[in-house]
Coordinates of C-alpha atoms and ligand atoms in Angstrom, one line a residue:
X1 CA 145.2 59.2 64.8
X2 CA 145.4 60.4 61.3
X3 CA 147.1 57.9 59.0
X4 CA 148.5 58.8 56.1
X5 CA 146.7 58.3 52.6
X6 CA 150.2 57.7 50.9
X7 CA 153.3 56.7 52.2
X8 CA 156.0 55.8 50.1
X9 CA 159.9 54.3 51.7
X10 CA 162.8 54.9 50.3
X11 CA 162.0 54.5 46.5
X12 CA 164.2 54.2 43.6
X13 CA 163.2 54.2 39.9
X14 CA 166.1 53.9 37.5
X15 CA 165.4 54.0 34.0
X16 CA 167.3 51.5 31.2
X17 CA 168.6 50.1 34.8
X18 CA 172.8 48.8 33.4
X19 CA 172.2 50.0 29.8
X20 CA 173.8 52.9 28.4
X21 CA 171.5 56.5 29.3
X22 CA 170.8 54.6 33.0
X23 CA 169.0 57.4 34.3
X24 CA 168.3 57.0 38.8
X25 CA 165.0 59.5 38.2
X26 CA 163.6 58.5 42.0
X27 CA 166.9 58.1 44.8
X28 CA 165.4 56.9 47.9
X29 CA 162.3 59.1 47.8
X30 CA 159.7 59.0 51.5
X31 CA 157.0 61.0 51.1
X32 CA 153.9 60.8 53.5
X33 CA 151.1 62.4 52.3
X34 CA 147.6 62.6 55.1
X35 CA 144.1 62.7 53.6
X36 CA 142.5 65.7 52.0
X37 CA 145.8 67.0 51.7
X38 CA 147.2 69.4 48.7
X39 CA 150.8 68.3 48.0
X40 CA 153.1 69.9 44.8
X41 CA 156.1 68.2 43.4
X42 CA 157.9 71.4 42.2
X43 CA 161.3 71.2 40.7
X44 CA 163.0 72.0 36.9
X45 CA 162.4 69.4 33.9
X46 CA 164.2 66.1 34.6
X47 CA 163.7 66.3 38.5
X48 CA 161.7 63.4 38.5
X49 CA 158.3 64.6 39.5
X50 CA 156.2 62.9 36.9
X51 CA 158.0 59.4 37.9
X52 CA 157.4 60.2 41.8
X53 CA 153.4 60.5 40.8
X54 CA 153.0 57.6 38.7
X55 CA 154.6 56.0 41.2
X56 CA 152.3 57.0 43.8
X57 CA 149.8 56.2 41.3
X58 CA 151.0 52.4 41.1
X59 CA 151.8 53.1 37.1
X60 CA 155.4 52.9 37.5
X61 CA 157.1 49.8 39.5
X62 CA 160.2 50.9 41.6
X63 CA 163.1 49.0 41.7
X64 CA 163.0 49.2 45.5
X65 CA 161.1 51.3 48.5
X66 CA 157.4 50.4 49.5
X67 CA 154.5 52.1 48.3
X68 CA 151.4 52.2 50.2
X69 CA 148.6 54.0 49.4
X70 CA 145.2 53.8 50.9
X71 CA 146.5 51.0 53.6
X72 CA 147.5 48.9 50.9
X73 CA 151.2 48.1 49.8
X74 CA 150.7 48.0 46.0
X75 CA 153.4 45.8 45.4
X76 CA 151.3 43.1 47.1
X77 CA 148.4 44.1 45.5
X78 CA 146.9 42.1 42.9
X79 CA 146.4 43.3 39.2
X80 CA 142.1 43.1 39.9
X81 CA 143.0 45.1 43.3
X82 CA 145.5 47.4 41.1
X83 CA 142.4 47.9 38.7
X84 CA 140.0 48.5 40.9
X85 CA 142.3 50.8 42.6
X86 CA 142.8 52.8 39.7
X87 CA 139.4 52.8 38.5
X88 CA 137.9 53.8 42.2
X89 CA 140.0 55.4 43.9
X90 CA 142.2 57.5 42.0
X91 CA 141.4 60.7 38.8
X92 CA 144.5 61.8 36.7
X93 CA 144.9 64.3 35.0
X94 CA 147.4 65.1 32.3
X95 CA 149.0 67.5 30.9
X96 CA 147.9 66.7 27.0
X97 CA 144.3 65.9 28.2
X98 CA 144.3 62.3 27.1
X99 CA 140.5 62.6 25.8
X100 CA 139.8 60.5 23.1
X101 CA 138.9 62.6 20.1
X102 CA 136.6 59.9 18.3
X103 CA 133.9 60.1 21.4
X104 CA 131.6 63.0 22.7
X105 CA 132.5 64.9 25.4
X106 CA 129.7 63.3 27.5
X107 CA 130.9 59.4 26.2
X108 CA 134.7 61.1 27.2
X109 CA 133.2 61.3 31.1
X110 CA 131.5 58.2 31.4
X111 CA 134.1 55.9 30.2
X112 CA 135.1 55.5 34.0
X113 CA 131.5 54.5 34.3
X114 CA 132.0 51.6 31.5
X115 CA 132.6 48.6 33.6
X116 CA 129.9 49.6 36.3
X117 CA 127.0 47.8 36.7
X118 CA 124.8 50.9 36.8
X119 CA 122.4 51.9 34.1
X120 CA 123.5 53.6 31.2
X121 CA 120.7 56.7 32.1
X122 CA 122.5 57.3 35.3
X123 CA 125.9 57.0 33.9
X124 CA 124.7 59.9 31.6
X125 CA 123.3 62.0 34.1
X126 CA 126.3 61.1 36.6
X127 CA 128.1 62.4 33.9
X128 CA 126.2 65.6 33.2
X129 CA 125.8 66.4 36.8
X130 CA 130.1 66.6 36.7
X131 CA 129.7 68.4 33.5
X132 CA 127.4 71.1 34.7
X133 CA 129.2 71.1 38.2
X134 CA 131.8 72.4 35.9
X135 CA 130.9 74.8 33.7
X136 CA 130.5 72.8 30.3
X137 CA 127.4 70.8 30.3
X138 CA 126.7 73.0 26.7
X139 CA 129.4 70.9 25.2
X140 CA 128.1 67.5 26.1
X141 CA 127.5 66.7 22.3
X142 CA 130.4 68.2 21.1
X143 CA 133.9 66.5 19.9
X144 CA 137.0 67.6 22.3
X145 CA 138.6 69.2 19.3
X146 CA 136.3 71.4 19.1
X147 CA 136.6 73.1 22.4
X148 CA 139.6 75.0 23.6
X149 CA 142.2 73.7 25.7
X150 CA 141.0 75.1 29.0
X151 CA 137.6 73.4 28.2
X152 CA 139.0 70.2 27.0
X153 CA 141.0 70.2 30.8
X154 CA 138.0 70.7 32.3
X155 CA 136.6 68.0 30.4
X156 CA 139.7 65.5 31.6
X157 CA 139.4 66.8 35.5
X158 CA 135.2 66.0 34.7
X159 CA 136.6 62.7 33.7
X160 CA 138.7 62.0 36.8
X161 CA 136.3 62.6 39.3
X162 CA 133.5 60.7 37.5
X163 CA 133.8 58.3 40.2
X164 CA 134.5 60.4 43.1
X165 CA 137.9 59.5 43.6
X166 CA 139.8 60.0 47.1
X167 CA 143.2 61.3 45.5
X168 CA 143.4 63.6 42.4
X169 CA 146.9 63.3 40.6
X170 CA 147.7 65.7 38.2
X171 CA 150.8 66.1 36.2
X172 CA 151.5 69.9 34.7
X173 CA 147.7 70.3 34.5
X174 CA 148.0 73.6 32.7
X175 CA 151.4 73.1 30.9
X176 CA 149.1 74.1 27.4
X177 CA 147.3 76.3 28.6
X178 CA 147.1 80.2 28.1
X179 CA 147.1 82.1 31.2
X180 CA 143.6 82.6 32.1
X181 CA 142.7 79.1 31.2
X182 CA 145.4 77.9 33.4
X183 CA 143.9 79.9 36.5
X184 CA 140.4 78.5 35.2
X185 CA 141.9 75.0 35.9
X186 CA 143.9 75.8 39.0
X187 CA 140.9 77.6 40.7
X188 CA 139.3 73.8 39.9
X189 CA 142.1 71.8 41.1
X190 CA 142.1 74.0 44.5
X191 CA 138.0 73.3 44.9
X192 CA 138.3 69.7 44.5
X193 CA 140.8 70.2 47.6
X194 CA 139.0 72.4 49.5
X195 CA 135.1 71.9 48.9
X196 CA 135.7 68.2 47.6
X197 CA 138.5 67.3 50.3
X198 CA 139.9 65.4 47.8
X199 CA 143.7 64.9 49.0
X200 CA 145.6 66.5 45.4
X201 CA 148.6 65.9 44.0
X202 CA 150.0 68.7 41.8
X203 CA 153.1 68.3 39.6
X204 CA 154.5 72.1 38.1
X205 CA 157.7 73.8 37.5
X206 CA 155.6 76.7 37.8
X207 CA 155.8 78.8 41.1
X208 CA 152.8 80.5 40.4
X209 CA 150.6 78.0 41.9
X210 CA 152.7 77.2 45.2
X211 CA 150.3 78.9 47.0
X212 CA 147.1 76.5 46.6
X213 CA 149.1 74.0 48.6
X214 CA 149.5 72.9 52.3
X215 CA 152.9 71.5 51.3
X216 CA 155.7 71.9 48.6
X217 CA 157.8 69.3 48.2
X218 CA 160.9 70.4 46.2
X219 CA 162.8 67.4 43.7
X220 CA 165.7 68.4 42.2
X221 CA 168.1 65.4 40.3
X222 CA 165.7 62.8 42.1
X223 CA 166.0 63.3 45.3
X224 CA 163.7 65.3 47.7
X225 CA 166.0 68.6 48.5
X226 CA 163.2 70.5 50.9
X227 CA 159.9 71.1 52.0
X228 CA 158.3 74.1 52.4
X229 CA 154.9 74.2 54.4
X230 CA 152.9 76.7 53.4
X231 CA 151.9 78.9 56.3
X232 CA 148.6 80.3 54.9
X233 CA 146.5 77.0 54.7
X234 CA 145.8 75.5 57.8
X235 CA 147.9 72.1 58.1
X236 CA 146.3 68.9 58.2
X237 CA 149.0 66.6 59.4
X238 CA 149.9 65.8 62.9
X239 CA 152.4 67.1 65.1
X240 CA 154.1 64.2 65.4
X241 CA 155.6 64.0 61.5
X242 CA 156.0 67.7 61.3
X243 CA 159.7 68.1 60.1
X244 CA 161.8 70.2 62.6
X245 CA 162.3 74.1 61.7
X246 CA 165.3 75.9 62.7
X247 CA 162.8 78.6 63.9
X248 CA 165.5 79.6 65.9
X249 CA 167.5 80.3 62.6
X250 CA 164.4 81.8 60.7
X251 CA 163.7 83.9 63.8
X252 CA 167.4 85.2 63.4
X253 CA 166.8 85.6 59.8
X254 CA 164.0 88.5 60.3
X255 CA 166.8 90.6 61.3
X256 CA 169.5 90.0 58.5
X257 CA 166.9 89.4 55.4
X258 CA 169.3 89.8 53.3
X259 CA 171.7 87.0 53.9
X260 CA 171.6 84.2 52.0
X261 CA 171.0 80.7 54.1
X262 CA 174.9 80.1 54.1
X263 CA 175.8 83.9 55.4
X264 CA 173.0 83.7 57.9
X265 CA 174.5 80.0 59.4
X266 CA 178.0 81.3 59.6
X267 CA 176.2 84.5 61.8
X268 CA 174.6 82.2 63.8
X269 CA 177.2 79.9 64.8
X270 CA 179.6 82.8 65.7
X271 CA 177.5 84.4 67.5
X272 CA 177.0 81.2 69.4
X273 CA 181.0 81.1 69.5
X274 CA 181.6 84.4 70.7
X275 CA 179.6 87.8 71.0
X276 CA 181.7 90.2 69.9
X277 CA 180.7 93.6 70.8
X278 CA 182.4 95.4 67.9
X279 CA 179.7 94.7 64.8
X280 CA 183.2 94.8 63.0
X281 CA 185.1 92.2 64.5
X282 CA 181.9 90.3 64.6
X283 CA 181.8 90.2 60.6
X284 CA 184.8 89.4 60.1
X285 CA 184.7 86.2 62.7
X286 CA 181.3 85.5 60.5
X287 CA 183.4 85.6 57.2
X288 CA 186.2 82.9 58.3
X289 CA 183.1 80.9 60.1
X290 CA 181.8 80.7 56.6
X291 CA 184.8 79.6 55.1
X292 CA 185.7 77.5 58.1
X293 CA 182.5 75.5 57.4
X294 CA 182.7 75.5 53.9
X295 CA 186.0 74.2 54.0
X296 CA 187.8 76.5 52.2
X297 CA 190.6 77.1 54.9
X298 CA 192.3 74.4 57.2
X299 CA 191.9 75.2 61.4
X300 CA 195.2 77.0 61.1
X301 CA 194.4 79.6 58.8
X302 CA 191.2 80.0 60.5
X303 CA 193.4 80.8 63.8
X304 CA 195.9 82.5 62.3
X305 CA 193.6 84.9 60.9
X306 CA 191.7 85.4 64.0
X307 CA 194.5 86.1 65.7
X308 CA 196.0 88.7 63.2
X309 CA 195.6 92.1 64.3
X310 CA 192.3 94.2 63.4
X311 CA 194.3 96.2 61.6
X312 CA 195.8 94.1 58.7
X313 CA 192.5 92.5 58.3
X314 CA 192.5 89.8 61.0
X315 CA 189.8 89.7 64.1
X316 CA 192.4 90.6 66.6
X317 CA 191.9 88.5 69.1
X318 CA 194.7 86.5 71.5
X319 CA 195.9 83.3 69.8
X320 CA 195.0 81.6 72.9
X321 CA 191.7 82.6 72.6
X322 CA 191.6 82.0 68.4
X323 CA 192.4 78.3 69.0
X324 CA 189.4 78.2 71.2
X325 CA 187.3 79.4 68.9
X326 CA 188.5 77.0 66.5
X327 CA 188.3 73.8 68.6
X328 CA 184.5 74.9 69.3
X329 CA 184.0 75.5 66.0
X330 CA 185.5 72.5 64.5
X331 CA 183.6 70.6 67.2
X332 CA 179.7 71.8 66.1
X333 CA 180.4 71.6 62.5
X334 CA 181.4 67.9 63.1
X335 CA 178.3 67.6 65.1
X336 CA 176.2 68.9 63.3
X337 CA 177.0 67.7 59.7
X338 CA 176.6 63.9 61.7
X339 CA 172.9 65.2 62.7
X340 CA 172.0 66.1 59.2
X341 CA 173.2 62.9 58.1
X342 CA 171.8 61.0 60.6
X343 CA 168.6 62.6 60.0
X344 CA 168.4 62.9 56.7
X345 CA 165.1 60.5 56.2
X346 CA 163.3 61.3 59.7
X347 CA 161.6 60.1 61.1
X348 CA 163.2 56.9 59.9
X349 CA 163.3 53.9 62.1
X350 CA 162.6 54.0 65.6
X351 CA 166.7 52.8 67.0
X352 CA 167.9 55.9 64.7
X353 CA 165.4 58.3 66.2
X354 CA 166.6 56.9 70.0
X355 CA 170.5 56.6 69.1
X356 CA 170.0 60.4 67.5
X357 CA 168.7 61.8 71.1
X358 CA 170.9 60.0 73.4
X359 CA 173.9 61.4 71.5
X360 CA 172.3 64.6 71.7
X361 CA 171.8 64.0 75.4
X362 CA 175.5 63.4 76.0
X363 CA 176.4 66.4 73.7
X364 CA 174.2 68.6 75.8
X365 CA 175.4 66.7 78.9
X366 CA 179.4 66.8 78.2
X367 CA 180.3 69.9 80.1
X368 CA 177.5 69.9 82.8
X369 CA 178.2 69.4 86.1
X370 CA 175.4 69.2 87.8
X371 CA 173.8 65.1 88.0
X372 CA 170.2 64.1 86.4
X373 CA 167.7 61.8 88.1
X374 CA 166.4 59.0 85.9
X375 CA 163.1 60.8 86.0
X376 CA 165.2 63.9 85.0
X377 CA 166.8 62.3 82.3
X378 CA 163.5 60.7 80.8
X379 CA 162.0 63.7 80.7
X380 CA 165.1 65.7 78.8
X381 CA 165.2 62.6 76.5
X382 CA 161.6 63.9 75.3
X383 CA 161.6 66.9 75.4
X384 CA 164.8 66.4 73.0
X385 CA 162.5 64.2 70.8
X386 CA 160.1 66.5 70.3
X387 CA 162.2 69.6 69.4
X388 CA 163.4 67.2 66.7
X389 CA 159.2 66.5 65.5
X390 CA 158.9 70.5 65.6
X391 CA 156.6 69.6 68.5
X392 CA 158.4 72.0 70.3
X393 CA 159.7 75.0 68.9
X394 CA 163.2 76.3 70.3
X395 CA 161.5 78.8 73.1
X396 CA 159.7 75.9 74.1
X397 CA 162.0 73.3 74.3
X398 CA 163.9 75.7 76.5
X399 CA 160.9 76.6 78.5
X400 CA 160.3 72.7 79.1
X401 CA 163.9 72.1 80.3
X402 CA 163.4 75.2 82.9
X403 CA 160.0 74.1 84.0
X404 CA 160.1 72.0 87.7
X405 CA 159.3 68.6 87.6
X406 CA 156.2 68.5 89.2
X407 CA 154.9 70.9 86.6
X408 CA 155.9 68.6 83.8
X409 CA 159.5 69.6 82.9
X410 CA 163.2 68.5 83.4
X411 CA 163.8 70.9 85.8
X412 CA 167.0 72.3 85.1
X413 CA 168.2 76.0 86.1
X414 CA 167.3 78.6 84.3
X415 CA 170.9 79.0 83.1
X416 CA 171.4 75.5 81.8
X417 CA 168.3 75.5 79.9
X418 CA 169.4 78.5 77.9
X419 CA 172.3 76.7 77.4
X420 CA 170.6 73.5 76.4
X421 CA 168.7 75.2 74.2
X422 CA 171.3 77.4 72.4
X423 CA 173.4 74.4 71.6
X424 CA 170.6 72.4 70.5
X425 CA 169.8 74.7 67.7
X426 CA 173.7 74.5 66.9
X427 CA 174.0 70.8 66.4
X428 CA 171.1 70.8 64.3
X429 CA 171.8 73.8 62.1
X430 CA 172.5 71.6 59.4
X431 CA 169.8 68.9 59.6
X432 CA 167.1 72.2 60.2
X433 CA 165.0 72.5 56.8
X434 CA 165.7 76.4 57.4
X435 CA 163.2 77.8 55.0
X436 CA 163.5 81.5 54.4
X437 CA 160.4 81.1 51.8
X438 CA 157.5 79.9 54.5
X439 CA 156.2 83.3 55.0
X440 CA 156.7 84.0 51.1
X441 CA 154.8 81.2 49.8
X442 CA 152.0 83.4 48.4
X443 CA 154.6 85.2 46.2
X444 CA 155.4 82.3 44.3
X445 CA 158.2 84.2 42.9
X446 CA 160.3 84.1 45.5
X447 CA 160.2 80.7 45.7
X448 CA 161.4 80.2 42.3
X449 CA 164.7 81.5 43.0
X450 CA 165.5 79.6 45.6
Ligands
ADP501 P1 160.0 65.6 35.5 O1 158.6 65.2 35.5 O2 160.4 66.3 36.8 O3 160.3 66.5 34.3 P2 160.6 62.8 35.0 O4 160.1 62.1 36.2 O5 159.7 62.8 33.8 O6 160.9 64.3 35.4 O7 162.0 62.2 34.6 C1 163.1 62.0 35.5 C2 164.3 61.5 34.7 O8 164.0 60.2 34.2 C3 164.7 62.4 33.6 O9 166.1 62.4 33.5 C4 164.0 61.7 32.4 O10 164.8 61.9 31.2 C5 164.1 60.2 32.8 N1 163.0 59.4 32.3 C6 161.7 59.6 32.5 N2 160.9 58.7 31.9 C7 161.8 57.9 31.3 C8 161.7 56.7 30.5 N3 160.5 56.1 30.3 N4 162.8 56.1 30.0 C9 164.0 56.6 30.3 N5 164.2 57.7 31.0 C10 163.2 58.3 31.5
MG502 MG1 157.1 65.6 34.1

């Protein structure tokens, strides 16, 4: 199995840490990232991104959380392991190029080489072979202020992979650059992944580049917020870390691609609730969801507006009936807001993972009345687990818990399993990454706004 090249648990950086300006720029950050991966860090200025890399890169300390990066936990690392790791493993590459202006160009891509015991001949043509490999061998000779800024990048990423790293880190590679120079640099960056398989590590704010990646992984006030996998590359991880989808939810979206993530929710959790067949009645249900679940309006003003007639605005519907709607209601949001919390690092620990399915189970159970064999219940209990891993998507899952045993599934009727699987996509409505941007990753722009 495919283990990962980075994993970091749970760190926290906190700069000037009980002074005054105390600033938490990492809050209990896990990232996994698998070899020959492309991974960006995108968020606005502050986010924390460049802290997130240099901790990955074992240049910044965090207060707590374990970093591991190539099977090693660099806390426990010594400083001639931290060297070496630096110096061998990993190429960085800055923003403000870092090149020192007093050597040549050529002397600029050896210095990796200094400490090495080979020659100084094949340090040179090392050197020149990287140079030439990227398109400015012609200013070997020449001082980096003499070249322009997309040359003097391509100088610094010449640098980095002077010793064939495995992992490229590069913070806001082209945050000088003019445009075409930036692509110049990107188009590198995205080689080194691809014909390299160097596992990169791109810090931007700029959604122009979202597509060169397998995986966006948005920071916002130092915390990861989402994840956006982009759909075009072909992933590299295994199924077993994928994050869940609300595919069910995105599937929904296709037909309402206007609604924003909180409009589309409030659809789909009414609809669960109650199918009206007047597209009327049905919006307006979808509008006191919304504030229901936002809550702007206590479980009595959510009934008594459901019960007011169509007429003066209401949904029109019996009280009786209203006060169903609201117990159900009231009932998913609770379970469902407990899911996303419970969730909110998965795959975390192992007893989380198993006390998240059985009350899952039970939910999905509560109401049945039909009785489960133990083999019956195994079964449900992983066929739960991997809906959660995105193993399963929700026509799946459902298909599993319809499927006889013999064949491999739970063996439920038909009917249940559509049941099963309706409900399932309701308790975890709020845990699901629902990511309206997947298929939009190539037009970076979209993403921006999000
Ligand atoms: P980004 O790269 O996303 O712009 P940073 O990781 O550089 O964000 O910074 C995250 C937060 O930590 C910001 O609020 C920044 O002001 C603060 N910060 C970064 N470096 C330092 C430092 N050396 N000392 C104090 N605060 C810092
Ligand atoms: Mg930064």
């Amino acid at each position: 199995m495919r283990e990962p090249i980075i994993k970091i648990e749970n760190v926290c950086v906190t700069y000037n840490a009980g002074k005054l300006g105390e600033t938490k720029a990492l809050k209990n950050v896990s990232i996994e990232i698998f070899p020959e991966e492309y991974v960006i860090f995108f968020g606005p200025s502050g986010c924390g991104k460049s802290t997130l890399l240099y901790t990955m890169a074992g240049l910044e300390i965090p207060e707590s959380g374990v970093v591991n990066v190539i099977g090693k936990n660099l806390a426990e690392a010594s400083q001639r392991e931290l060297v070496e790791y630096h110096r061998t493993k990993l190429g960085m590459i800055f923003q403000a190029f870092y090149l020192i202006p007093s050597l040549s160009v050529l002397d600029n891509v050896v210095l990796p080489q200094m400490f090495h015991r080979k020659k100084p001949k094949e340090r040179k043509e090392r050197a020149l072979e990287v140079l030439k490999r990227f398109g400015i061998n012609q200013y070997a000779d020449h001082l980096p202020t003499e070249l322009s800024g997309g040359q003097q990048q391509r100088v610094a990423i010449c640098r980095a992979v002077m010793n064939d790293p495995d992992i490229v880190f590069a913070d806001e590679p082209v945050g000088n650059l003019d445009s075409a120079a930036s692509e110049k640099v990107m188009q590198l960056l995205y080689e080194l992944n691809t014909k390299d398989k160097k596992t990169v590590i791109l810090v931007t704010h700029d959604s122009r580049y979202l597509q060169f990646a397998h995986r966006i992984i948005y920071l916002r006030d130092g915390e990861v917020v989402r994840e956006v996998t982009n759909t075009e590359r072909k992933q590299l991880r295994e199924a077993k870390i994928r994050p869940f989808v609300a595919l069910a939810l995105e599937e929904f979206s296709r037909y309402y691609p206007h609604l924003d993530e909180g409009e589309l929710k409030a659809k789909f959790l009414s609809h669960y609730l109650l199918d009206l067949t007047e597209e009327r009645l049905q919006e307006r249900l979808e509008v006191l969801v919304r504030k229901r679940s936002a809550g702007e309006i206590t479980r009595e003003q959510f009934i008594a507006r459901v019960n007011t007639p169509f007429t003066e605005g209401g949904v029109g519907l019996y009280e009786q009936t209203a006060e169903h709607i609201a117990d159900n209601l009231d009932a998913v949001l609770e379970e469902s807001q407990f899911m996303a919390e419970h969730f909110k690092h998965f795959p975390e620990s192992y007893e989380l993972l198993q006390q998240g399915i059985s009350r899952l189970r039970n939910r999905l159970l509560s109401g049945y009345h039909g009785h489960l064999t133990d083999e019956q219940s195994e079964r449900l209990n992983q066929a739960i687990k991997a809906r959660l891993e995105g193993s399963l998507d929700h026509r799946q899952f459902k298909e599993v818990l319809d499927r006889p045993l013999k064949e491999g599934g739970v063996g439920l009727h038909y009917q249940t399993a559509q049941d099963f699987g309706r409900r399932i996509e309701v308790y975890l409505i709020d845990y699901a990454k629902y990511t309206p941007t997947v298929a939009a990753v190539s037009d970076g722009t979209k993403i921006a706004n999000v």
